[in-house]
GROMACS .gro file of C-alpha atoms in nm:
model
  209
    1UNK     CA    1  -4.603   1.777  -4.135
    2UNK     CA    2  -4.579   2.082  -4.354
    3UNK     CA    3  -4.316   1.899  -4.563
    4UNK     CA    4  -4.043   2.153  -4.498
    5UNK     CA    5  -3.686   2.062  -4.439
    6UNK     CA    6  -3.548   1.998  -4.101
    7UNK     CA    7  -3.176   2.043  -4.038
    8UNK     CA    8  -3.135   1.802  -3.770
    9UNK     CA    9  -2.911   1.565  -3.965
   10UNK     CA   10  -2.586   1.408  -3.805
   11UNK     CA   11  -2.279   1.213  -3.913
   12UNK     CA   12  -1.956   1.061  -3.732
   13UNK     CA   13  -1.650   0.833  -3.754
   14UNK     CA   14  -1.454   0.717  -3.534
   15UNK     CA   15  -1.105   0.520  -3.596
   16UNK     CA   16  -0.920   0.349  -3.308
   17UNK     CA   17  -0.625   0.097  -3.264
   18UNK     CA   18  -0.488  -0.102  -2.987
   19UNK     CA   19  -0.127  -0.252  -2.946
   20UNK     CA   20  -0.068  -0.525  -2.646
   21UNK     CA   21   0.269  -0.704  -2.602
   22UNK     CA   22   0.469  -0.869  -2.355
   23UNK     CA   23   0.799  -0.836  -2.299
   24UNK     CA   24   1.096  -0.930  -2.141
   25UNK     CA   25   1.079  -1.049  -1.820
   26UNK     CA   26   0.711  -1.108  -1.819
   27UNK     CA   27   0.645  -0.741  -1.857
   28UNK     CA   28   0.334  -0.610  -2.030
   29UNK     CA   29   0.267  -0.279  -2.275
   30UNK     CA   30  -0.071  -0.206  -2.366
   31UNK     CA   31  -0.081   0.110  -2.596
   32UNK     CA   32  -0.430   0.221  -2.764
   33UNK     CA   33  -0.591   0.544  -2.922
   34UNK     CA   34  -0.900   0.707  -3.066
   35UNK     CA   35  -1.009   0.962  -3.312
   36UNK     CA   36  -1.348   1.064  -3.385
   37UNK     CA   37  -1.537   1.329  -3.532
   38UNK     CA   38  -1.897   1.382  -3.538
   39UNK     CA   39  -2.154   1.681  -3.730
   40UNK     CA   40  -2.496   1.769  -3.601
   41UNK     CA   41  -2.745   1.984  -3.753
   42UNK     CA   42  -2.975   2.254  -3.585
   43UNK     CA   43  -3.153   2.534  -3.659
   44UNK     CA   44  -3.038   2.841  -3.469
   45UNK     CA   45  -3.251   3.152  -3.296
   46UNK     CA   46  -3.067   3.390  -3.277
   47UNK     CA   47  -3.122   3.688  -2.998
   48UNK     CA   48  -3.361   3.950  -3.108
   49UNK     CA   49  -3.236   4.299  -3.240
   50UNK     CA   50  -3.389   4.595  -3.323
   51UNK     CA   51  -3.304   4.617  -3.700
   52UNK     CA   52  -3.526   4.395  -3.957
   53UNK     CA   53  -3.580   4.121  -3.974
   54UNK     CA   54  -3.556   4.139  -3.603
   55UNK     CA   55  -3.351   3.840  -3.557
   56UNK     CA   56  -3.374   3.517  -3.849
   57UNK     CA   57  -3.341   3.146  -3.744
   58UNK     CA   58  -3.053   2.948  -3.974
   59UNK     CA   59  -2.918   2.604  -4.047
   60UNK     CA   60  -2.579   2.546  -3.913
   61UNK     CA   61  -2.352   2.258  -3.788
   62UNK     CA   62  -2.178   2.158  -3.416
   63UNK     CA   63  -1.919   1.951  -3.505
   64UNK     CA   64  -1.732   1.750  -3.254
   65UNK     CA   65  -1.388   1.613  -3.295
   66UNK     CA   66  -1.118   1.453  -3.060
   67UNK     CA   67  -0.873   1.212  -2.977
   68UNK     CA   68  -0.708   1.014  -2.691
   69UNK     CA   69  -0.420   0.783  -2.672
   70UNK     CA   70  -0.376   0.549  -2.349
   71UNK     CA   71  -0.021   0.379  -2.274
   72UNK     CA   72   0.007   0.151  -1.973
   73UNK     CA   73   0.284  -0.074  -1.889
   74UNK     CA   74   0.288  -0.349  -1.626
   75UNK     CA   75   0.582  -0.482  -1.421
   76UNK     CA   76   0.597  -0.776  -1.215
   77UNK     CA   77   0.872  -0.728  -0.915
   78UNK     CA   78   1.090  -1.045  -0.738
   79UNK     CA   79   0.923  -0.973  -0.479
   80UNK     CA   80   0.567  -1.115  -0.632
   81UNK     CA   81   0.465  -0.757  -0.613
   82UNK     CA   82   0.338  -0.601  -0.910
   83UNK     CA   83   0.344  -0.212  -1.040
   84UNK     CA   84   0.130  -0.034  -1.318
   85UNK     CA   85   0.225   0.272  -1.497
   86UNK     CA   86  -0.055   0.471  -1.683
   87UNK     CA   87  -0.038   0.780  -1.897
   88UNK     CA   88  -0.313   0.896  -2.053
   89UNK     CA   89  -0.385   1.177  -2.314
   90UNK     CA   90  -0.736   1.349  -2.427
   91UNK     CA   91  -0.855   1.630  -2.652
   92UNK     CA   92  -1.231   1.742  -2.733
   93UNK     CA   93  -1.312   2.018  -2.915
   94UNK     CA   94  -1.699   2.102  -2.930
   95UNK     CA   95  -1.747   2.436  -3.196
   96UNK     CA   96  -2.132   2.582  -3.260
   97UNK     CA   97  -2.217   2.898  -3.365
   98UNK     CA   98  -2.274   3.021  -2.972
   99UNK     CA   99  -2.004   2.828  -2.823
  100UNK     CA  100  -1.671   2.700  -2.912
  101UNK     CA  101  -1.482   2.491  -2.654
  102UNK     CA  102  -1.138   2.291  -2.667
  103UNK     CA  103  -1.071   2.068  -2.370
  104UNK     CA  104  -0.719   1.885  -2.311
  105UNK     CA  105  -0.693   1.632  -2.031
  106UNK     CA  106  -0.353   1.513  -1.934
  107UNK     CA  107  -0.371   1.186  -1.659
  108UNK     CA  108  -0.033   0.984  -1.458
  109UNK     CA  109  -0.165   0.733  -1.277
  110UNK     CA  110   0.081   0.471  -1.082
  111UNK     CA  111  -0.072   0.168  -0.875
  112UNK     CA  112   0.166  -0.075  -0.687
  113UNK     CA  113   0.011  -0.436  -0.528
  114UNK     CA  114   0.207  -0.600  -0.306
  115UNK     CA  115   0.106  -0.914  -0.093
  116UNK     CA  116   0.307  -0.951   0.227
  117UNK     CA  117   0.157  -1.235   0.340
  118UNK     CA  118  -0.107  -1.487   0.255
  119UNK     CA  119  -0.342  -1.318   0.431
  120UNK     CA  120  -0.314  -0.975   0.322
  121UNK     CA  121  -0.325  -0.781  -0.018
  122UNK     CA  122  -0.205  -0.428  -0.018
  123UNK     CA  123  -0.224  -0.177  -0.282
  124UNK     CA  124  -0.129   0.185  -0.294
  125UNK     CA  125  -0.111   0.479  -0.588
  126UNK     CA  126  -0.093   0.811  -0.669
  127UNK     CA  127  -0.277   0.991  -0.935
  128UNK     CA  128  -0.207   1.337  -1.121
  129UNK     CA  129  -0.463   1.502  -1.343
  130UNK     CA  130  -0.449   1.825  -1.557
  131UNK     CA  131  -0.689   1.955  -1.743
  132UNK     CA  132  -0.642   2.303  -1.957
  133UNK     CA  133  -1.030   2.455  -2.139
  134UNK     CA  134  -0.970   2.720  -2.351
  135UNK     CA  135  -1.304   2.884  -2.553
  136UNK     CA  136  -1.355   3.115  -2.799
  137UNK     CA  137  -1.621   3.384  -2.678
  138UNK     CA  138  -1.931   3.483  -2.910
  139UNK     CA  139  -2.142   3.791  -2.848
  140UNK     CA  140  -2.426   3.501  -2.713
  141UNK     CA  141  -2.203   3.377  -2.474
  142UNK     CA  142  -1.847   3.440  -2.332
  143UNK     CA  143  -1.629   3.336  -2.041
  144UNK     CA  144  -1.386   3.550  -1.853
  145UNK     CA  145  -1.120   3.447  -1.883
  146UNK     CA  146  -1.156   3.252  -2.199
  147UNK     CA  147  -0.912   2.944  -2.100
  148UNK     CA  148  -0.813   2.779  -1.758
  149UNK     CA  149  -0.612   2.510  -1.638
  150UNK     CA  150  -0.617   2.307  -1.269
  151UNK     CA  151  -0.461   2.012  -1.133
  152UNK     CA  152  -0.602   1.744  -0.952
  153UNK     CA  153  -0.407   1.513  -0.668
  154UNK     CA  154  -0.514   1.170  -0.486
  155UNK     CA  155  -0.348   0.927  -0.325
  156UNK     CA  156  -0.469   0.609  -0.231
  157UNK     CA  157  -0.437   0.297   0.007
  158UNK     CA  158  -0.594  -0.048   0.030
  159UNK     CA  159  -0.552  -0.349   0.220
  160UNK     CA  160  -0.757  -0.646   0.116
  161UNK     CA  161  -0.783  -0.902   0.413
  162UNK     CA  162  -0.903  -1.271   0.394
  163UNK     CA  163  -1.060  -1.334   0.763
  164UNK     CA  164  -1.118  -1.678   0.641
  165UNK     CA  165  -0.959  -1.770   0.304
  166UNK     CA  166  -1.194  -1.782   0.005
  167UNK     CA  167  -1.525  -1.733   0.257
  168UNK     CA  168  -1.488  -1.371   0.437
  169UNK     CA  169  -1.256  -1.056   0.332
  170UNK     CA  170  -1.237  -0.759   0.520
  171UNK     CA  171  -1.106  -0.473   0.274
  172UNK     CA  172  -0.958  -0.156   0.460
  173UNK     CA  173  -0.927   0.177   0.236
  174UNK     CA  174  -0.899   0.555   0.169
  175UNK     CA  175  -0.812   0.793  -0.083
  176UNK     CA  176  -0.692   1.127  -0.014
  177UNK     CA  177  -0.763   1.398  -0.300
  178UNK     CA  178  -0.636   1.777  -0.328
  179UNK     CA  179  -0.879   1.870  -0.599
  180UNK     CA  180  -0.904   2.240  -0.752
  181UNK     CA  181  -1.207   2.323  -0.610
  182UNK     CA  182  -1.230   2.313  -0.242
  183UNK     CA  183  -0.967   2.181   0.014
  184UNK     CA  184  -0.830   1.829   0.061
  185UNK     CA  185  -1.063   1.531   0.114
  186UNK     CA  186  -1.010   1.240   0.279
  187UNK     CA  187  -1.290   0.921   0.169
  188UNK     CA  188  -1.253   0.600   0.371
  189UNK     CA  189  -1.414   0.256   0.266
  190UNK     CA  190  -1.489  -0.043   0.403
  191UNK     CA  191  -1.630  -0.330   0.238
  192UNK     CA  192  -1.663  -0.719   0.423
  193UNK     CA  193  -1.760  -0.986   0.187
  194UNK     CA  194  -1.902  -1.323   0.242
  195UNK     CA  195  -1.849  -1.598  -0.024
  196UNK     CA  196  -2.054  -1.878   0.139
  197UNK     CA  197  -2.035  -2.114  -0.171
  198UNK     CA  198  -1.931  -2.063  -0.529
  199UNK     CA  199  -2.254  -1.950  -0.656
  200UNK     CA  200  -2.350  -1.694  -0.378
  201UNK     CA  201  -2.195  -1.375  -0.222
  202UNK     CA  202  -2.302  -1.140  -0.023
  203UNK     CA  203  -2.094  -0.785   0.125
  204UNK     CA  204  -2.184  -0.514   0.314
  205UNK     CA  205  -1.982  -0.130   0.269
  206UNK     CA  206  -1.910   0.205   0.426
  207UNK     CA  207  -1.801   0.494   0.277
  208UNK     CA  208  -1.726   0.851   0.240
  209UNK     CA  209  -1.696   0.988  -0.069
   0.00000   0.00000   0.00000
């Protein structure tokens, strides 16, 4: 209203790519990535101190930048059973004038479906995440210590049933996770779902997570 300038402008890009491709044997390799970066105005108060002019707001920029790169390949077994290999990378990195952050995610995920019998559709994996923070400390705000890094575990199971093909499943689950913080969990689901016509369905679930 008073016609003075706000600094509350932002900008971004962002650039991504994605390769898919079969191979032999009926195989399949997805590999993708993104890169981004972003810039957002503020004004920043700082603290008060006791020296003039007691403490003056000023323009500044967070900027935001990362990437990420995904690679999963996909193998089909003789025995009609089918395994999926994942590996995933991130990085963020988040710097203001109070707070600086960089955050690296590293993720192995492997999932294996296997159908031993008509009736019956199992599928099992195992996951592995680790993720390392690391900031830089300010005289507003600081973290001791300045960078950690934890590993997360889980392990899952799930057997999809059909009670009566293509009109009632009965699917049978769990996943067991060691995470950082606190001890090992253990969340069971179960989910029945009725199909009674192509246009209708209807399921009921129970689960801990």
């Amino acid at each position: 209203r008073s016609g003075t300038r706000l600094d509350d402008d932002w900008r971004g890009g962002r650039s991504g790519f994605r390769l898919d491709k079969k191979l032999a044997g009926g195989d399949r390799l997805t590999v993708q990535g993104d890169i981004y970066s972003l810039k957002v105005g503020e004004t920043v108060h700082p603290y008060a101190v006791l020296t003039p002019p007691y403490g003056t707001p000023f323009a500044a920029d967070d900027t935001a930048k990362g990437l990420n790169l995904l690679t999963r390949w996909q193998h089909r077994l003789d025995n009609q059973s089918e395994m999926t290999l994942q590996a995933y990378f991130d990085q963020a990195e988040f710097s203001a004038p109070k707070l600086s952050e960089t955050l690296q995610t590293f993720d192995i995920d492997f999932q294996h479906r296997l159908p031993p019998s008509l009736r019956h559709d199992i599928m099992w994996g195992v996951n592995v995440r680790h993720i390392r923070s690391r900031a830089s400390n300010t005289t507003d705000i600081a973290f001791s210590p300045e960078s950690h890094a934890y590993t997360n575990f889980s392990l899952f199971l799930q057997n999809d049933i059909a009670l009566i093909p293509e009109r009632l499943r009965l699917t049978l689950g769990s996943k067991l996770e060691k995470p950082h913080f606190g001890g090992t969990e253990l969340q069971p689901n179960v989910r029945l779902l009725w199909t009674p016509n192509g246009s209708h369905s209807v399921w009921l679930a129970a689960s801990r997570a």
